[in-house]
Amino acid sequence: MTHNQPSNVVQPNNLNHQLELLNTQQQQQQQHLHSSTSSLLNRRQPYIGTSTTPNLELRKPELFDSPPTSNHRLSLDNEPPFLPTHNHPIRPSLNTNSRHHNHHNNKRFNVHVLTLLPAFALGLFISYTFNPLKSISISNNHYIQPILEKTPILKGIIIKPKEIDLNLNEDYIYFNSNLNPIKELIKQSKVKWDAKIKKQSKNLNEAIKEYKKRYHNRNPPLGFDKWFDWCLKNDIILIDEFDRIFELIEPFWAISPHVIRNRSEQAGLGEVHSIFRIKDGKVKVEGKRKDDARTKDQLNLLEGFVKYLPDVNITMSHHDGPSVFLDYKTKLKHLKHARAGTVIPDEEVDIVEDDAGLTGFVGACAPDSPMRMYANGLLEPPPSGVGFIGLDHSRTMDLCLHPEWQSLHGFTSWQGPRPGLLTPIFSFSQSSSFSNDILISPLEQFSDLNLNLKQYKSFKSKNETQKLMWRGKTTGVWFDREFNWRSSHRMRLHNLGKFNSTHQFRDLHIFNENDDQIKVERKKLNELVNRFLSVNFVGPLVQCSIKDGTCDAVKKEIEFGELVDWEFQNNHRYVLDVDGNSWSGRFRRLLGSDSLVFKSTIWPEWYRDLIQPWYHYIPVRIDYLDLFDLLSFFSTNPIHAENIANQGKDWVEKHFRYQDLQAYMWRTYLEYARVSSDDRLKMNFEL
């Protein structure tokens, strides 16, 4: 069975070969899923709505002990995502096929249980001594640094002493000798951003040509001309940069349109969903969340362009996090059919390539990805070191490429969900590595639209010139005895900010303004904390289990700070944005305040292709190992900090307007309307 698809679709050279390899490993019996949405999406439930909603379905997470990664690189040119292009050091496998293995000694040995006690005691000692995630009685003095010191870190290609041109494909950039890569990252980010601005299409013909070039010679969707004309009139600057939408929609080309619509309707019956029915240029809402604030926000957004949309039904999730999880084999199967111009036969479309040994996040990754190879014991731990995120922040958010942060983030510090079917759910969070939702944007971040931007202090007039400011609630993890919540991203940040031991040291790289060299000084960690950090939880405590006593335990370990007003944040030159339960609702406000924003996240948001790290904001590692070196650099080089802060504010005013979000959502609706239509060819736009 085929759908209407151009015959000259580009196919990667290694796609068929990879599929043949996977088919030889396919299970003999396939698992059919139950028809209900709750069974289809057998997963950890993300948090819903308010920040106090607990995660009630999380049970006994199996943590990966800070797995290491290698110099993994994924080619992005003319290759579908998730295809293996890795080259890792492999441990030689043991040959167990010897014929001598058939001759066993069948004598029985009786071993008294007491003789096993020494081995048991030794095992406990080794586990306690060398486990970086051991749960200990925590004080502000003794938690954060052991985690930072023992977590294996990705090692990229080291910059040679006389070479400071950065490889733009590197995920992390490291110090080598006495060269500081920060200045080069800032320089290269400007080059990359200027080039992106310069190459945008100026008219409809150019836009269609660029669309076909990027998306395998496919025509744009019906209504593309009206969308493009509206974008020009509303000053949408990066008019070609919507690769994210195509990536999210592409797998659905492998499914028959009636199957897509049926799955959407089925999901819309859920407790946390609403259905937007668009017909004849008007929209009405159904579902159990039809009266929620987020539903009303999306309706207001639609008002500007709904009259231009084709008939289509949209199911939206009100979860903070993602809802759709595919395993790697199923994902690859969908991409193969989508790019070949075929659809999965109806008798196979409800089959999940579920491997009981590869459930959760590991099963979502390619066989030769760092995540899978570490789980299989095939990946040698690389040398560790403190490095900075490179020019592509989103690659370091990919768990398959960077499993080293899995246990350091509250959303991923468990085994992960079981895979389900590809279901068209529009959600507020999406990860390229472990979820397949269609990404939309929450509009809570536009609640400050009426705030007069002139009230923001300029970067130079902000009085706090050293400390990085963050305040937040205890979201981002569910606090109970089954979770290693002490390793979650916000809890580690809190513990770092309260660190007061005088017995731990670390190297601080200090930049010399007169040249490009740096010097290294050994500093007490508590002195660096006091100098550079102003981070605090603010109460009350949320998302904790009263029944098992965890609420009381957490209260004993957290020193809550006082609530601060907007003026307090406005007075800081340096502000930090970290994940809560999922996406950040404050990023737009922080960038618009003319402060330098430091951002640590695992969630690439809708504007992924519209922003440039190191030019508009400073990307920060999940383990926070780079924080002090970054703050040391910018506090002693305020001109760089001021420039990036100004550029971030300018980006908000030009690229994070309400109209920019409308352009993104309008384009998303057009793409989905086509792929869910029975006549996909008719839904193409052609001049």
mmCIF file of C-alpha atoms in Angstrom, residues 107-264:
data_model
loop_
_atom_site.group_PDB
_atom_site.id
_atom_site.type_symbol
_atom_site.label_atom_id
_atom_site.label_comp_id
_atom_site.label_asym_id
_atom_site.label_seq_id
_atom_site.Cartn_x
_atom_site.Cartn_y
_atom_site.Cartn_z
ATOM 1 C CA LYS A 107 29.220 -33.219 40.903
ATOM 2 C CA ARG A 108 27.227 -31.331 43.518
ATOM 3 C CA PHE A 109 28.934 -29.117 46.049
ATOM 4 C CA ASN A 110 27.444 -28.217 49.406
ATOM 5 C CA VAL A 111 28.443 -24.759 50.619
ATOM 6 C CA HIS A 112 27.547 -23.540 54.074
ATOM 7 C CA VAL A 113 25.913 -20.113 54.046
ATOM 8 C CA LEU A 114 28.379 -18.732 56.609
ATOM 9 C CA THR A 115 31.250 -19.205 54.163
ATOM 10 C CA LEU A 116 29.605 -16.631 51.876
ATOM 11 C CA LEU A 117 29.590 -13.860 54.475
ATOM 12 C CA PRO A 118 33.128 -12.544 53.712
ATOM 13 C CA ALA A 119 32.293 -12.231 50.007
ATOM 14 C CA PHE A 120 29.017 -10.519 50.857
ATOM 15 C CA ALA A 121 30.762 -8.040 53.145
ATOM 16 C CA LEU A 122 33.390 -7.334 50.490
ATOM 17 C CA GLY A 123 30.653 -6.679 47.931
ATOM 18 C CA LEU A 124 28.942 -4.201 50.230
ATOM 19 C CA PHE A 125 32.226 -2.396 50.833
ATOM 20 C CA ILE A 126 32.993 -2.116 47.107
ATOM 21 C CA SER A 127 29.460 -0.972 46.242
ATOM 22 C CA TYR A 128 29.467 1.696 48.930
ATOM 23 C CA THR A 129 32.948 2.922 48.123
ATOM 24 C CA PHE A 130 32.726 3.175 44.345
ATOM 25 C CA ASN A 131 29.058 3.910 43.620
ATOM 26 C CA PRO A 132 28.775 7.598 42.648
ATOM 27 C CA LEU A 133 25.062 7.646 43.387
ATOM 28 C CA LYS A 134 25.158 6.112 46.841
ATOM 29 C CA SER A 135 22.443 7.432 49.079
ATOM 30 C CA ILE A 136 23.970 8.906 52.174
ATOM 31 C CA SER A 137 22.801 11.076 54.994
ATOM 32 C CA ILE A 138 23.113 14.443 53.380
ATOM 33 C CA SER A 139 24.072 17.757 54.822
ATOM 34 C CA ASN A 140 24.842 20.941 52.976
ATOM 35 C CA ASN A 141 28.532 20.112 53.372
ATOM 36 C CA HIS A 142 28.831 16.614 51.986
ATOM 37 C CA TYR A 143 26.707 15.940 48.959
ATOM 38 C CA ILE A 144 27.246 17.973 45.844
ATOM 39 C CA GLN A 145 31.011 17.644 45.369
ATOM 40 C CA PRO A 146 31.206 13.807 45.470
ATOM 41 C CA ILE A 147 28.599 13.735 42.719
ATOM 42 C CA LEU A 148 30.521 16.265 40.660
ATOM 43 C CA GLU A 149 33.879 14.585 41.119
ATOM 44 C CA LYS A 150 32.821 11.026 40.342
ATOM 45 C CA THR A 151 30.397 11.512 37.461
ATOM 46 C CA PRO A 152 32.066 10.389 34.196
ATOM 47 C CA ILE A 153 32.160 13.222 31.684
ATOM 48 C CA LEU A 154 32.058 13.108 27.894
ATOM 49 C CA LYS A 155 35.468 13.752 26.352
ATOM 50 C CA GLY A 156 35.492 15.539 22.997
ATOM 51 C CA ILE A 157 38.336 16.281 20.616
ATOM 52 C CA ILE A 158 40.868 18.359 22.544
ATOM 53 C CA ILE A 159 41.923 21.710 21.158
ATOM 54 C CA LYS A 160 45.606 21.629 20.255
ATOM 55 C CA PRO A 161 47.894 24.260 21.816
ATOM 56 C CA LYS A 162 48.220 26.239 18.579
ATOM 57 C CA GLU A 163 44.744 25.589 17.268
ATOM 58 C CA ILE A 164 41.713 27.415 18.580
ATOM 59 C CA ASP A 165 39.384 26.969 15.601
ATOM 60 C CA LEU A 166 36.564 24.865 16.990
ATOM 61 C CA ASN A 167 35.021 21.880 15.294
ATOM 62 C CA LEU A 168 31.390 22.949 15.137
ATOM 63 C CA ASN A 169 30.279 19.320 15.376
ATOM 64 C CA GLU A 170 31.727 18.913 18.859
ATOM 65 C CA ASP A 171 29.227 18.548 21.683
ATOM 66 C CA TYR A 172 31.678 19.586 24.400
ATOM 67 C CA ILE A 173 34.739 21.799 24.091
ATOM 68 C CA TYR A 174 37.606 21.374 26.550
ATOM 69 C CA PHE A 175 40.545 23.292 27.932
ATOM 70 C CA ASN A 176 43.901 22.177 26.647
ATOM 71 C CA SER A 177 47.232 23.567 27.802
ATOM 72 C CA ASN A 178 46.465 27.199 28.647
ATOM 73 C CA LEU A 179 43.953 28.089 25.933
ATOM 74 C CA ASN A 180 40.421 29.185 26.785
ATOM 75 C CA PRO A 181 37.757 28.103 24.278
ATOM 76 C CA ILE A 182 35.056 30.487 25.543
ATOM 77 C CA LYS A 183 36.146 33.417 23.384
ATOM 78 C CA GLU A 184 36.220 31.219 20.294
ATOM 79 C CA LEU A 185 32.769 29.822 21.073
ATOM 80 C CA ILE A 186 31.433 33.364 21.316
ATOM 81 C CA LYS A 187 33.135 34.293 18.048
ATOM 82 C CA GLN A 188 31.925 31.217 16.165
ATOM 83 C CA SER A 189 28.373 31.621 17.452
ATOM 84 C CA LYS A 190 28.164 35.050 15.849
ATOM 85 C CA VAL A 191 29.430 33.664 12.549
ATOM 86 C CA LYS A 192 26.849 30.901 12.654
ATOM 87 C CA TRP A 193 23.988 33.228 13.581
ATOM 88 C CA ASP A 194 24.842 35.840 10.948
ATOM 89 C CA ALA A 195 25.018 33.139 8.271
ATOM 90 C CA LYS A 196 21.597 31.800 9.259
ATOM 91 C CA ILE A 197 20.003 35.251 9.115
ATOM 92 C CA LYS A 198 21.561 35.981 5.732
ATOM 93 C CA LYS A 199 20.387 32.830 3.936
ATOM 94 C CA GLN A 200 16.630 33.104 4.591
ATOM 95 C CA SER A 201 14.199 33.025 1.659
ATOM 96 C CA LYS A 202 13.012 36.400 0.379
ATOM 97 C CA ASN A 203 10.010 35.287 -1.697
ATOM 98 C CA LEU A 204 7.623 32.359 -2.139
ATOM 99 C CA ASN A 205 9.574 30.717 -4.964
ATOM 100 C CA GLU A 206 12.750 30.695 -2.880
ATOM 101 C CA ALA A 207 10.840 29.309 0.109
ATOM 102 C CA ILE A 208 9.385 26.422 -1.920
ATOM 103 C CA LYS A 209 12.800 25.606 -3.359
ATOM 104 C CA GLU A 210 14.350 25.627 0.123
ATOM 105 C CA TYR A 211 11.533 23.464 1.481
ATOM 106 C CA LYS A 212 12.123 20.790 -1.167
ATOM 107 C CA LYS A 213 15.874 20.951 -0.625
ATOM 108 C CA ARG A 214 15.549 20.350 3.102
ATOM 109 C CA TYR A 215 12.743 17.814 3.139
ATOM 110 C CA HIS A 216 13.551 15.121 0.585
ATOM 111 C CA ASN A 217 11.986 16.878 -2.423
ATOM 112 C CA ARG A 218 8.566 16.923 -0.808
ATOM 113 C CA ASN A 219 6.184 19.745 -1.732
ATOM 114 C CA PRO A 220 5.047 22.170 0.984
ATOM 115 C CA PRO A 221 1.588 21.602 2.500
ATOM 116 C CA LEU A 222 -1.576 23.229 1.186
ATOM 117 C CA GLY A 223 -1.905 26.746 2.581
ATOM 118 C CA PHE A 224 1.848 27.327 2.552
ATOM 119 C CA ASP A 225 1.436 30.440 0.386
ATOM 120 C CA LYS A 226 -0.941 32.146 2.809
ATOM 121 C CA TRP A 227 1.320 31.192 5.716
ATOM 122 C CA PHE A 228 4.392 32.598 3.951
ATOM 123 C CA ASP A 229 2.650 35.850 3.026
ATOM 124 C CA TRP A 230 1.484 36.298 6.639
ATOM 125 C CA CYS A 231 5.028 35.661 7.877
ATOM 126 C CA LEU A 232 6.436 38.378 5.630
ATOM 127 C CA LYS A 233 3.824 40.877 6.789
ATOM 128 C CA ASN A 234 4.509 40.032 10.436
ATOM 129 C CA ASP A 235 8.308 40.236 10.201
ATOM 130 C CA ILE A 236 9.061 36.552 10.760
ATOM 131 C CA ILE A 237 12.808 36.713 10.215
ATOM 132 C CA LEU A 238 13.881 33.042 10.228
ATOM 133 C CA ILE A 239 11.227 31.995 7.772
ATOM 134 C CA ASP A 240 12.949 28.757 6.663
ATOM 135 C CA GLU A 241 13.970 27.420 10.082
ATOM 136 C CA PHE A 242 11.256 24.893 10.880
ATOM 137 C CA ASP A 243 13.184 21.629 10.648
ATOM 138 C CA ARG A 244 11.860 20.609 14.044
ATOM 139 C CA ILE A 245 8.298 20.432 12.721
ATOM 140 C CA PHE A 246 9.264 18.181 9.833
ATOM 141 C CA GLU A 247 11.216 15.859 12.140
ATOM 142 C CA LEU A 248 8.166 15.439 14.384
ATOM 143 C CA ILE A 249 5.661 14.909 11.568
ATOM 144 C CA GLU A 250 7.778 12.699 9.271
ATOM 145 C CA PRO A 251 7.200 9.331 11.051
ATOM 146 C CA PHE A 252 3.427 9.752 10.621
ATOM 147 C CA TRP A 253 3.822 9.456 6.841
ATOM 148 C CA ALA A 254 4.325 5.734 7.492
ATOM 149 C CA ILE A 255 0.798 5.373 8.919
ATOM 150 C CA SER A 256 -2.461 5.369 6.976
ATOM 151 C CA PRO A 257 -4.414 8.599 7.560
ATOM 152 C CA HIS A 258 -7.448 6.817 9.018
ATOM 153 C CA VAL A 259 -5.186 5.144 11.592
ATOM 154 C CA ILE A 260 -3.718 8.526 12.553
ATOM 155 C CA ARG A 261 -7.177 10.009 13.044
ATOM 156 C CA ASN A 262 -8.431 7.016 15.024
ATOM 157 C CA ARG A 263 -5.469 7.130 17.391
ATOM 158 C CA SER A 264 -5.943 10.859 17.857
#
